[in-house]
Short mmCIF file of C-alpha atoms in Angstrom, two decimals:
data_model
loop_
_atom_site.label_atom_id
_atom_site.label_comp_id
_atom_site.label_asym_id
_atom_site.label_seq_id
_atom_site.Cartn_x
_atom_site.Cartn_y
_atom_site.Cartn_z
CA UNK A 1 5.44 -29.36 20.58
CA UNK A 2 2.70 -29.74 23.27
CA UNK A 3 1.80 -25.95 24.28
CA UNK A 4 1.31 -25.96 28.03
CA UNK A 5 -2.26 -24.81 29.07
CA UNK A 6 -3.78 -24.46 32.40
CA UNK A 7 -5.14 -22.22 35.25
CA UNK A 8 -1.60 -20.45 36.10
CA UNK A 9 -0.09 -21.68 32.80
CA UNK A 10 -0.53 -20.26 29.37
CA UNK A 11 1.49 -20.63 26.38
CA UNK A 12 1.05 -19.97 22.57
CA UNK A 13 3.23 -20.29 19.51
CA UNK A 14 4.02 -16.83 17.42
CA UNK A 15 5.04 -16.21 13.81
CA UNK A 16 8.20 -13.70 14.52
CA UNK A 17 7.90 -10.82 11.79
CA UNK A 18 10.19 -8.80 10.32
CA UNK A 19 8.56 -6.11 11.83
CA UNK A 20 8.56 -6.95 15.16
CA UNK A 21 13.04 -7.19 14.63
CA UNK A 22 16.04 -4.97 14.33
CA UNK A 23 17.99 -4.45 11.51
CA UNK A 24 19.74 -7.33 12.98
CA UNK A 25 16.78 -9.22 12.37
CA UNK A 26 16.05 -10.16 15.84
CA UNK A 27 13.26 -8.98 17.94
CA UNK A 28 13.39 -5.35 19.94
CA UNK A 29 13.11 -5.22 23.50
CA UNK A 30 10.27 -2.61 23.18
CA UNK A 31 8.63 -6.12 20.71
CA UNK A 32 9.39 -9.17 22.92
CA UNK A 33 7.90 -6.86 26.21
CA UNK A 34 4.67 -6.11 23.58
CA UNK A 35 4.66 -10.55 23.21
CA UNK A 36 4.28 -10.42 27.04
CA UNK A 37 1.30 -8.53 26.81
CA UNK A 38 0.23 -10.63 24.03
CA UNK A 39 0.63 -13.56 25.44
CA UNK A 40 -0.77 -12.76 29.24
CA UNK A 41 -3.81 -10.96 27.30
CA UNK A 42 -4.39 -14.88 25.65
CA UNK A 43 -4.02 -16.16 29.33
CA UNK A 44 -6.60 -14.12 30.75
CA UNK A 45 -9.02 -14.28 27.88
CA UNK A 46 -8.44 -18.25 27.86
CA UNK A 47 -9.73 -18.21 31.38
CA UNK A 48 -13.36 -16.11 30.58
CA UNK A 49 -11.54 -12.99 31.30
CA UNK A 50 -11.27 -11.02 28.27
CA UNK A 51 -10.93 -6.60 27.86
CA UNK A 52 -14.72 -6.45 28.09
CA UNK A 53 -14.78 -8.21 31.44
CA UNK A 54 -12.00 -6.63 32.99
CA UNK A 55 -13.06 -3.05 31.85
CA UNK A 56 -16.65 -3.78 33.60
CA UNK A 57 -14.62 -3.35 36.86
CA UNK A 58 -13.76 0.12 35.93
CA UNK A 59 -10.22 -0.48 36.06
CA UNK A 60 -6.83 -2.13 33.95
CA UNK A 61 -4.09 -4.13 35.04
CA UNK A 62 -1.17 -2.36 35.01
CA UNK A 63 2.70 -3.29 34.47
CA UNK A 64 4.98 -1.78 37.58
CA UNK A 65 8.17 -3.09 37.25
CA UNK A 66 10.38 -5.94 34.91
CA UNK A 67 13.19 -7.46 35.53
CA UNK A 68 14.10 -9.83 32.70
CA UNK A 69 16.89 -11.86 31.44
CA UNK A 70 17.66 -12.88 27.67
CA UNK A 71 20.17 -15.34 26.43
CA UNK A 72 23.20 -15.22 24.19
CA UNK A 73 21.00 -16.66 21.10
CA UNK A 74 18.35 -14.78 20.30
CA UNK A 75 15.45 -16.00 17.78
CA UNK A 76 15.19 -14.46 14.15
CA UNK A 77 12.16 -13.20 12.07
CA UNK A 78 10.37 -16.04 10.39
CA UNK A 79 11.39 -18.41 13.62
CA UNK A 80 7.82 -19.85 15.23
CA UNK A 81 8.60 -19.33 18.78
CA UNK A 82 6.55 -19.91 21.74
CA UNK A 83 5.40 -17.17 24.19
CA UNK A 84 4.70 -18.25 27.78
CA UNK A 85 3.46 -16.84 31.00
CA UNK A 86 2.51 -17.95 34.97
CA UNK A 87 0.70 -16.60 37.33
CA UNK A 88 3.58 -16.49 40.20
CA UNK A 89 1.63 -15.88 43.77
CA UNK A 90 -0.42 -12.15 44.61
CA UNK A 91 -1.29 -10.68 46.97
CA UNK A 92 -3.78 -7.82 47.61
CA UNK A 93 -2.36 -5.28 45.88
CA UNK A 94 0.41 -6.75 43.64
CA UNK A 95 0.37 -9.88 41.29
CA UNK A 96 3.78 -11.46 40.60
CA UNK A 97 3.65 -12.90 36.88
CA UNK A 98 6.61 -14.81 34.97
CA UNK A 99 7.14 -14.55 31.07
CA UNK A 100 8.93 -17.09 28.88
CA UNK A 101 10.36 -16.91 25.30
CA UNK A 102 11.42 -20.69 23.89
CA UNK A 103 12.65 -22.03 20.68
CA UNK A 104 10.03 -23.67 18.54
CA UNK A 105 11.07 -27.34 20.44
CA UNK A 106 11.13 -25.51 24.09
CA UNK A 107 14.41 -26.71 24.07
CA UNK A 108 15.96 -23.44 24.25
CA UNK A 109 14.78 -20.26 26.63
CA UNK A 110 15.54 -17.27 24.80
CA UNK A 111 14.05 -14.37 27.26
CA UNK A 112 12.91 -14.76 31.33
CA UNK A 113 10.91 -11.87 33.07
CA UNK A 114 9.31 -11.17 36.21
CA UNK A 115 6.75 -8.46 35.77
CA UNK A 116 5.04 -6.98 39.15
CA UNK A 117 1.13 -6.07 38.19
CA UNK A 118 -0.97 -3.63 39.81
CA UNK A 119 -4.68 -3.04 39.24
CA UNK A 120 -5.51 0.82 38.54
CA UNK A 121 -8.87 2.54 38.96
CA UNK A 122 -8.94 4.39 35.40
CA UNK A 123 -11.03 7.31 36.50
CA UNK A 124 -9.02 7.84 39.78
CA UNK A 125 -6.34 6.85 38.47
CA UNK A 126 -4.90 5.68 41.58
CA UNK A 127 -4.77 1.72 42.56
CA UNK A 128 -7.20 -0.53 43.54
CA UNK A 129 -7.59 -4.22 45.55
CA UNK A 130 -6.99 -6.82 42.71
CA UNK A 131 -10.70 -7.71 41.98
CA UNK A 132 -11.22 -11.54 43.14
CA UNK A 133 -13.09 -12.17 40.34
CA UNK A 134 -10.26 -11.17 37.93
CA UNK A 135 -7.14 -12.83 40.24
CA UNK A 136 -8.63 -16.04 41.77
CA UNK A 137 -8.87 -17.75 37.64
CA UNK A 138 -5.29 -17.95 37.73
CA UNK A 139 -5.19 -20.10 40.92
CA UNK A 140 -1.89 -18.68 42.13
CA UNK A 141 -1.02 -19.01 45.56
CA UNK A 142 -2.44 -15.78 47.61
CA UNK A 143 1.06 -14.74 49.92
CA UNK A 144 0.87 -11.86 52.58
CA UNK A 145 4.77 -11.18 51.08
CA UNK A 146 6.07 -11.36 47.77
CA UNK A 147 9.46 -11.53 46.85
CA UNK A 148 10.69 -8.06 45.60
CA UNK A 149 12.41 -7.37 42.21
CA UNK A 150 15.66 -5.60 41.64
CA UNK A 151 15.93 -1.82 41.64
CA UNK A 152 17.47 -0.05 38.65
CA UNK A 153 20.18 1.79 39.34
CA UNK A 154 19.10 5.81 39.00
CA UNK A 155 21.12 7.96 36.76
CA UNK A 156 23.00 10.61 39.32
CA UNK A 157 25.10 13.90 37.82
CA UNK A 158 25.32 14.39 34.65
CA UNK A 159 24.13 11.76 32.15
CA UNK A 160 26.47 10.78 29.26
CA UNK A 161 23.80 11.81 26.84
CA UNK A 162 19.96 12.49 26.24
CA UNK A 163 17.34 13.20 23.70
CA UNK A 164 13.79 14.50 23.67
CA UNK A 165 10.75 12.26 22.01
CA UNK A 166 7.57 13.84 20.87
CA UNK A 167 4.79 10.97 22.16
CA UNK A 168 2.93 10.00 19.07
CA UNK A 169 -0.88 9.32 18.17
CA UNK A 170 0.79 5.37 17.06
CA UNK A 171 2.12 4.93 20.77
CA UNK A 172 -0.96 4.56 22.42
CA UNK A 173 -2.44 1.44 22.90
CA UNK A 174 -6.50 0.34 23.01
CA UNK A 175 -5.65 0.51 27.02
CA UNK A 176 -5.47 4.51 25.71
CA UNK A 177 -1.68 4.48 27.09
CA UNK A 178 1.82 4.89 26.03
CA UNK A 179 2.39 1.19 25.89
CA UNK A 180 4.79 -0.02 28.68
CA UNK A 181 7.08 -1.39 25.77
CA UNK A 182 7.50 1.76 23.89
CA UNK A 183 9.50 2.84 26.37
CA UNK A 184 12.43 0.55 25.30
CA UNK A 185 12.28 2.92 22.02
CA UNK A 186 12.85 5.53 23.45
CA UNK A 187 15.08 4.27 26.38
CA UNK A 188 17.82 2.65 23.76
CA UNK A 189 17.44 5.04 21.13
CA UNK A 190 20.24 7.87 22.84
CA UNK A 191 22.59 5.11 22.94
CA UNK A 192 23.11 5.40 19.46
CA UNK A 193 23.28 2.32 16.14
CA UNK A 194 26.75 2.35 16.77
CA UNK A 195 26.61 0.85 20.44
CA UNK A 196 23.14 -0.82 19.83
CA UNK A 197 24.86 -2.90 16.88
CA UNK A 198 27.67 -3.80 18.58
CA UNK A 199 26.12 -4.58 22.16
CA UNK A 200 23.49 -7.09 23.22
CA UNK A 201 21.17 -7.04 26.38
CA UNK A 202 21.76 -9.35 28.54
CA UNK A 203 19.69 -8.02 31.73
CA UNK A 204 16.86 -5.75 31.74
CA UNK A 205 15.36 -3.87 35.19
CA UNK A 206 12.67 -1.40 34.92
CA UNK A 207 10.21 0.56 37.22
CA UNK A 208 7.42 2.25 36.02
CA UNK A 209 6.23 5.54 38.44
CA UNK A 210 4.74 7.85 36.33
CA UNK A 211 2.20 6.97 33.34
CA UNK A 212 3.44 9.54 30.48
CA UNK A 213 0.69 10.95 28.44
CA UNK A 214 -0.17 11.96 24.92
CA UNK A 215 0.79 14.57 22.93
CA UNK A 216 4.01 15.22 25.67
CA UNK A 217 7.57 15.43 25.12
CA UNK A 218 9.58 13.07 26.73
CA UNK A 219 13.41 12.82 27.70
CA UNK A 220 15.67 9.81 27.55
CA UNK A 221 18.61 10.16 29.55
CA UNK A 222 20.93 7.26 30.40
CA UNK A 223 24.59 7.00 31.74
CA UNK A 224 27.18 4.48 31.04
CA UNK A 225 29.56 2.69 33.09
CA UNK A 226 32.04 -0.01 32.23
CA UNK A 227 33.36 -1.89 34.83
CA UNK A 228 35.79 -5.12 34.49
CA UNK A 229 35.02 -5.22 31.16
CA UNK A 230 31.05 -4.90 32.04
CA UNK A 231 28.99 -2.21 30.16
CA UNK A 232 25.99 -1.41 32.49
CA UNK A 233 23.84 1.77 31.37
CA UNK A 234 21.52 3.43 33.85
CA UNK A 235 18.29 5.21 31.97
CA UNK A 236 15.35 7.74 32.81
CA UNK A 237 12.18 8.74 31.41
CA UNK A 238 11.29 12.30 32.18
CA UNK A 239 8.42 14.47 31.81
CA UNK A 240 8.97 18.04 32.67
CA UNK A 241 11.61 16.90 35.04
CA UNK A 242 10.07 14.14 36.75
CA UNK A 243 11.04 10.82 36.37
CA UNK A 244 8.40 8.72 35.03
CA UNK A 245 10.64 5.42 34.46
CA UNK A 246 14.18 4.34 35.34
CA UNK A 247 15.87 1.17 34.02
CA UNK A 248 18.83 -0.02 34.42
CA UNK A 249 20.54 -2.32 30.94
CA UNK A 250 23.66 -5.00 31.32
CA UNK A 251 24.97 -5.59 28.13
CA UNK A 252 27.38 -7.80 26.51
CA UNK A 253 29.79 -6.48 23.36
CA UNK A 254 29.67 -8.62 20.62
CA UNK A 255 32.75 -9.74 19.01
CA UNK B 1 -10.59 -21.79 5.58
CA UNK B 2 -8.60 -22.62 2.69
CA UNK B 3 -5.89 -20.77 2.22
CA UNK B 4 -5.23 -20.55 -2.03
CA UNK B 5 -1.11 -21.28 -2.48
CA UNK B 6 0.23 -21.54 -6.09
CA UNK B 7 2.85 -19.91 -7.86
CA UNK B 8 1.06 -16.56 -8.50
CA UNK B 9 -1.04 -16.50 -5.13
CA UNK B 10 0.26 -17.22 -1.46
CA UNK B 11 -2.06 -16.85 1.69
CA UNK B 12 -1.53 -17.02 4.95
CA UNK B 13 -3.33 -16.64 8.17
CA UNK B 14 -2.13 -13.64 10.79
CA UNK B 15 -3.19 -13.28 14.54
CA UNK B 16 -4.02 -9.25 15.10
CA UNK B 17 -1.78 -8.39 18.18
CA UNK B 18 -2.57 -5.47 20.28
CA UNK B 19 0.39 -3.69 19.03
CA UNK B 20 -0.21 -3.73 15.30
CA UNK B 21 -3.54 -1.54 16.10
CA UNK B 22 -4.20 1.67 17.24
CA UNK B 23 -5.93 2.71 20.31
CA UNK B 24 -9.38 2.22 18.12
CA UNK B 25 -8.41 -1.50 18.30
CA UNK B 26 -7.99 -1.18 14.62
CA UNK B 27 -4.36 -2.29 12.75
CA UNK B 28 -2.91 1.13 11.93
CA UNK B 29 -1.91 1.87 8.21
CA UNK B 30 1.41 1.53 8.87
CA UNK B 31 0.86 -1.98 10.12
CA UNK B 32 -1.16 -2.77 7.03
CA UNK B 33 1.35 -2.24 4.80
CA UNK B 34 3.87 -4.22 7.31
CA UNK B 35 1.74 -7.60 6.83
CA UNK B 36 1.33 -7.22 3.36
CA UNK B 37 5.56 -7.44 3.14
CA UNK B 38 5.05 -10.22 5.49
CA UNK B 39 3.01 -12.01 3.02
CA UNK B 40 5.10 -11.11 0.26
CA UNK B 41 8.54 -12.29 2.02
CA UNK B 42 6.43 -15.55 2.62
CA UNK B 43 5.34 -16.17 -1.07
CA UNK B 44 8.74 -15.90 -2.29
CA UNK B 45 10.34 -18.26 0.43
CA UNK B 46 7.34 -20.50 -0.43
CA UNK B 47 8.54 -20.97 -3.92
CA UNK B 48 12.32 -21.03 -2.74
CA UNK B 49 13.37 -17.14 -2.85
CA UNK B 50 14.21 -16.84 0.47
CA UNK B 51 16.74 -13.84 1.83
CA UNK B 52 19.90 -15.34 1.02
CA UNK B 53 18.77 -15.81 -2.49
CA UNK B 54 17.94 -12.66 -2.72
CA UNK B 55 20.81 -10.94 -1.41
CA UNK B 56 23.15 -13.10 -3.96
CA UNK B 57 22.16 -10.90 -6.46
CA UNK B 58 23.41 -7.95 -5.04
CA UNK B 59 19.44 -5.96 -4.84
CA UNK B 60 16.94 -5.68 -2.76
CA UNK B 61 13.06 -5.61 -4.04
CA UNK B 62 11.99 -2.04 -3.11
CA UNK B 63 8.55 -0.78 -3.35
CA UNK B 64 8.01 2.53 -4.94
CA UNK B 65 4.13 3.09 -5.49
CA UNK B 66 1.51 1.58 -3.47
CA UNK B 67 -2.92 2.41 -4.18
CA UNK B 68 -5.12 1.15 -1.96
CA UNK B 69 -8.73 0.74 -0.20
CA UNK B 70 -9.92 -0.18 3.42
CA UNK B 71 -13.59 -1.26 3.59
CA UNK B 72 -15.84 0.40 6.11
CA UNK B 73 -15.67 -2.48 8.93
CA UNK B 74 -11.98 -3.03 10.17
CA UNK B 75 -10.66 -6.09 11.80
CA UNK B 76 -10.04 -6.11 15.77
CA UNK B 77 -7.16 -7.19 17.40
CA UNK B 78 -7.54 -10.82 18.83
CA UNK B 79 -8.86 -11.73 15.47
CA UNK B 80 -7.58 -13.94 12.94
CA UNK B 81 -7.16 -12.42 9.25
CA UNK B 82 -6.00 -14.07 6.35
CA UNK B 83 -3.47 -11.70 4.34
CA UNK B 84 -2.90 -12.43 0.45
CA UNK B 85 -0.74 -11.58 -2.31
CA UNK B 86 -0.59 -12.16 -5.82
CA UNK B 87 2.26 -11.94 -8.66
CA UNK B 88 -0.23 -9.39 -11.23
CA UNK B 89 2.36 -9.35 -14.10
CA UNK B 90 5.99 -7.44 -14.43
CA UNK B 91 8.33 -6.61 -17.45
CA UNK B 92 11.66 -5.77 -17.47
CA UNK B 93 11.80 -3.08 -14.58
CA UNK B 94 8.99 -3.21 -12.84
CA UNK B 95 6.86 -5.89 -10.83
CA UNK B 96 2.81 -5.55 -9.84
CA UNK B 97 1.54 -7.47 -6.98
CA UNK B 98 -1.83 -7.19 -5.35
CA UNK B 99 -2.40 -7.43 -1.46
CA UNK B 100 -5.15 -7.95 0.55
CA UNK B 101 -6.69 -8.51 3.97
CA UNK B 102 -9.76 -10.72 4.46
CA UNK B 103 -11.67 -11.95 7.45
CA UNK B 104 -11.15 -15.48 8.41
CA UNK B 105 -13.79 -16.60 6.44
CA UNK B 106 -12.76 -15.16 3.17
CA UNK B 107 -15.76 -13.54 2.79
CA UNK B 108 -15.12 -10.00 3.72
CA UNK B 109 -12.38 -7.76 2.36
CA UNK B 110 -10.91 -5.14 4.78
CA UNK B 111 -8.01 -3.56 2.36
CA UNK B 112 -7.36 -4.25 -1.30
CA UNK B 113 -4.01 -2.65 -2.49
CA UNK B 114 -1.65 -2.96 -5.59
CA UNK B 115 2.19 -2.36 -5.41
CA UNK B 116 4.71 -1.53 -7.83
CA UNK B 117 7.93 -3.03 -6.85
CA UNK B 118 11.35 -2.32 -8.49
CA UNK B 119 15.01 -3.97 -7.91
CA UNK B 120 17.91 -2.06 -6.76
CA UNK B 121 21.03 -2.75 -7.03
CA UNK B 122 22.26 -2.15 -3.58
CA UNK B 123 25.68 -1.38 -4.03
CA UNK B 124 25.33 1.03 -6.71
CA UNK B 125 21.59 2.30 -5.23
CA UNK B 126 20.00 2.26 -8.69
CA UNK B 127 17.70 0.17 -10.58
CA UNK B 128 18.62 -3.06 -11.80
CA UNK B 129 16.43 -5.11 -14.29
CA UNK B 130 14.58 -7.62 -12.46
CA UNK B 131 16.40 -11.14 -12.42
CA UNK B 132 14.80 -13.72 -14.11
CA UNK B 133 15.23 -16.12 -11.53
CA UNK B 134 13.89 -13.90 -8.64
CA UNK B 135 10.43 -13.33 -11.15
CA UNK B 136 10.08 -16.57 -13.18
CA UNK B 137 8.96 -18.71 -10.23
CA UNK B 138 6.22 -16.85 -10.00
CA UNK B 139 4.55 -17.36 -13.37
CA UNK B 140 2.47 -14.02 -13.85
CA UNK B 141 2.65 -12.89 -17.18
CA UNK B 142 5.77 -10.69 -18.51
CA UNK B 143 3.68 -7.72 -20.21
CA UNK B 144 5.28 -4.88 -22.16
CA UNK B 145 3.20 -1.89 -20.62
CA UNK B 146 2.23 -2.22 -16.96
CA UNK B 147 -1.05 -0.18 -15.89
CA UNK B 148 -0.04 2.89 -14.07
CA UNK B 149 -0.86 3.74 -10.46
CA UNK B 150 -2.90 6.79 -9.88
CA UNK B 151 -0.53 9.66 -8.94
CA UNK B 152 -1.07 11.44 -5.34
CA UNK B 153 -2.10 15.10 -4.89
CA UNK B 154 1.05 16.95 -4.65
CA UNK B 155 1.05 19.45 -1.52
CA UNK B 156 1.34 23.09 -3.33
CA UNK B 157 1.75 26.44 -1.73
CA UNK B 158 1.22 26.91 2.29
CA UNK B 159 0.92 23.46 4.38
CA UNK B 160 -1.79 23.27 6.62
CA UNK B 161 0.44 21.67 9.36
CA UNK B 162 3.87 20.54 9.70
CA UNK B 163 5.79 18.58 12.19
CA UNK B 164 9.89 17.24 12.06
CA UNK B 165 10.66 13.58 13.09
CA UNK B 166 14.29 12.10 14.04
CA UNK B 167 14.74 8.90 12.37
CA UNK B 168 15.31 6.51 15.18
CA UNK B 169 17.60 3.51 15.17
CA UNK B 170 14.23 0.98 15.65
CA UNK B 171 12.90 2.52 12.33
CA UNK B 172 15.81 0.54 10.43
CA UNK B 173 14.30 -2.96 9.78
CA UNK B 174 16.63 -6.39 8.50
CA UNK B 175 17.31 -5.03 5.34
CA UNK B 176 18.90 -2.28 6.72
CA UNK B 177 16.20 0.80 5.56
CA UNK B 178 13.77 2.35 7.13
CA UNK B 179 11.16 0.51 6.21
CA UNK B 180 8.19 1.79 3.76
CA UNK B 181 5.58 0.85 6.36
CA UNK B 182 6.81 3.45 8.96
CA UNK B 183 6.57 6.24 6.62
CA UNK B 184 3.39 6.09 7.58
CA UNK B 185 3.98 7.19 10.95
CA UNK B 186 5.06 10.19 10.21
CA UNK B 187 2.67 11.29 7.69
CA UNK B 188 -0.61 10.68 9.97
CA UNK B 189 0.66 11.91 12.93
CA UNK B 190 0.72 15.73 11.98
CA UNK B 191 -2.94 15.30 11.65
CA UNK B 192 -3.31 15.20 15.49
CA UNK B 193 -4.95 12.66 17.42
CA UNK B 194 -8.37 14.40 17.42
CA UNK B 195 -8.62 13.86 13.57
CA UNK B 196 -7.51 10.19 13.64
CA UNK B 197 -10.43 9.11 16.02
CA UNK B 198 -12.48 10.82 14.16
CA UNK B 199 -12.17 9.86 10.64
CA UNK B 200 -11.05 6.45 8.55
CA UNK B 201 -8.93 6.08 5.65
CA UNK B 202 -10.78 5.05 2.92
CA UNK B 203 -8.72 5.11 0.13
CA UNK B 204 -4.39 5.88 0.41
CA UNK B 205 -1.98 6.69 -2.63
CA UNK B 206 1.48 6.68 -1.96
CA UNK B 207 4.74 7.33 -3.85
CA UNK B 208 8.09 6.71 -2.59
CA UNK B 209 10.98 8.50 -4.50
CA UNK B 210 14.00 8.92 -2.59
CA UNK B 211 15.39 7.18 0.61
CA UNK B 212 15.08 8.45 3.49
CA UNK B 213 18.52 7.46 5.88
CA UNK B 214 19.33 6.66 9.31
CA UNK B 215 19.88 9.64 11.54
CA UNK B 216 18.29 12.26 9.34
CA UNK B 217 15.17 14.13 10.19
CA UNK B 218 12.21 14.24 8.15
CA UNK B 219 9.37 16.81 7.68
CA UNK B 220 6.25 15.53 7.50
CA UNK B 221 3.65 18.30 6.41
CA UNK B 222 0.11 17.99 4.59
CA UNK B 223 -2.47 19.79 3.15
CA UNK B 224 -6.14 19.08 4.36
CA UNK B 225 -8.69 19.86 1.31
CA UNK B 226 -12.67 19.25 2.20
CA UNK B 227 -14.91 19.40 -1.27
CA UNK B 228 -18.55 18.03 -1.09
CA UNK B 229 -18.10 16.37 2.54
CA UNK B 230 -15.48 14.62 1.30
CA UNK B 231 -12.00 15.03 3.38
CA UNK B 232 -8.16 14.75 1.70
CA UNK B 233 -5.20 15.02 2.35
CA UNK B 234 -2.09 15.51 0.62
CA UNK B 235 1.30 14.80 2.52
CA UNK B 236 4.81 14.92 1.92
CA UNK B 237 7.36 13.65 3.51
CA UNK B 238 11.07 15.66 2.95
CA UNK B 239 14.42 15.64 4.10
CA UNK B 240 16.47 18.77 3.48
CA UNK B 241 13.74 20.03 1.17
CA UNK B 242 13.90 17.62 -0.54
CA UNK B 243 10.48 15.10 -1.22
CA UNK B 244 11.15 11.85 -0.23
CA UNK B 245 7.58 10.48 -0.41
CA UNK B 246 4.13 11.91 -1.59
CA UNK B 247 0.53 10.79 -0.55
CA UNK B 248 -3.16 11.42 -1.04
CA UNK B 249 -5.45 10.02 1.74
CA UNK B 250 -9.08 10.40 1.10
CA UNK B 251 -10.64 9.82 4.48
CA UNK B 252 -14.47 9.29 5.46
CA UNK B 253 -15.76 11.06 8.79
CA UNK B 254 -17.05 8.53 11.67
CA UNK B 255 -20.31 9.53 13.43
#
């Protein structure tokens, strides 16, 4: 199958691993968000832009928000599947990206995202303009407004159940951060094997607010609501009782 | 680069992602020893063992002893590796199979490691005697006496550190355990991030002796021991007191 390569346009095949599955032997949310990264690292990199370039600008690109789909058939480890990504539209502050997970044939789409980038200033740590020289490669249309993704619901009263999460040395990434798609570990984990085996995601929205750092303890606090038949589960990420991401998880029960 | 597939030997080329390394750029240990069952789950479906095969005989191939060395230079993430594996010889219990990790080129070699593998039975969780037909294929010689593994430094008396972990659902990979690999989580990450980025594993013995199960928590504690410049460690990993897994990591300092 012809792999689709251009300025906006990237795509790339990928060996799935065992590792990067459940026990169901299909890949994690917390692995087919880290395939994002992969794949939109290979996009930039393809187009002159690789870590060494972007870091000379003193800042990263930075993930703000998801809101992703995945199908009723999911790949499974050992399956070559093909990671995609386009560069949507941006403006001068925000960079609209789409993700893409097909069958080996691109016959099949097994995963759609919209991720909303920002550009950081890592000593400030506060955002920056998108630097030309790192936004105008992708040859995406520059548009005063773009469209706006779906807000998770929050969690409000008491959640049905949370846990704590010691961040680990092995969550942080060569960006020096707890990895945007760690999260999902510890975002699913309250829900329990029980519900996690007998549920799949259908529809995934999170916001990122607050970067969580090393060596803290985070919480993981979600509620559940089932309505006509529809589970829905509303999450937060906490540090010391602020919210540092909410998402918000549609899910289907599998007969 | 030619990759060398025959009975006893199966190569295969891996892309580094981003999230099989640390934040040095560098695959983590526990990734390591994730490829090298990659490799070894593709040699056997190479010569027609795959899964299903497996399972029909009721066990699982379980690895109980692993020794191994990483070279001074690492690979990065971006980089194409080529990971190996070859059938060393078994007898009626036990299987040894060599692993390693070489640059594209096959002319550098980043880890060298030998396994001991077992079959369980998974029913009755105890050891079965290897079937013929899941060992044959391979053609390494059927020897009476095995060489032995060295034996890691047991921790004795006071710990110098200890720290508990939950077992999470997304340590329980496809065949339904938590995986050998992740073990290694838990045993470096007591040592504190400071330590990590300062020092490399140079050489890692490892024995696994009892199961650790879904939901449990596990203690991971070491002992650090410095004699002539030379740094090691002894871990253990328990649940309930009792010692699940012991290793000896003998690490070099980074200036």
């Amino acid at each position: 199958m012809k792999l689709q390569r251009d300025a906006r346009t990237f795509e790339m095949e990928h060996l799935l691993t065992y590792y990067e599955c459940t026990d169901a032997g299909q890949p994690s949310l917390s692995m087919i968000l880290s395939m994002m990264t992969l794949v939109s690292d290979a996009h930039s990199a393809a187009l002159g832009m690789d870590t060494a370039t972007i870091q000379q600008t003193g800042g990263a690109w930075v993930i703000t928000e998801y809101d992703g789909e995945l199908a009723t058939r999911q790949p499974h480890y050992g399956e070559k599947v093909i990671l995609g990504t386009k560069a949507v539209a941006y403006n001068r502050f925000f960079a609209l990206r789409e993700f893409y997970l097909l069958d080996e044939d691109k016959q099949y789409r097994y995963a759609h995202f919209q991720a909303m980038f920002v550009f950081m200033n890592l000593q400030k740590r506060r955002l920056m303009s998108l630097p030309p020289k790192l936004i105008t490669p992708f040859k995406s249309p520059m548009e005063k407004r773009l469209p706006r993704l779906a807000k998770p619901t929050e969690v409000e009263g008491k959640p049905t159940d949370e846990r704590d999460y010691q961040v680990r040395y092995f969550d942080i990434d060569v960006n020096h951060h707890v990895n945007n798609a760690r999260y999902f570990d510890w975002l699913l984990d309250p829900l329990g094997s029980e519900f996690l085996r007998t549920h799949r995601v259908k529809r995934v929205v999170i916001k990122y607010q607050h970067e969580v750092q090393e060596g803290t303890i985070v919480t993981s606090r979600y509620q559940l609501n089932e309505l006509d038949g529809q589970v829905m589960t509303a999450h937060q990420i906490l540090v010391n009782g602020q919210v540092c991401a909410s998402a918000e998880l549609t899910w289907q029960k599998m007969v």
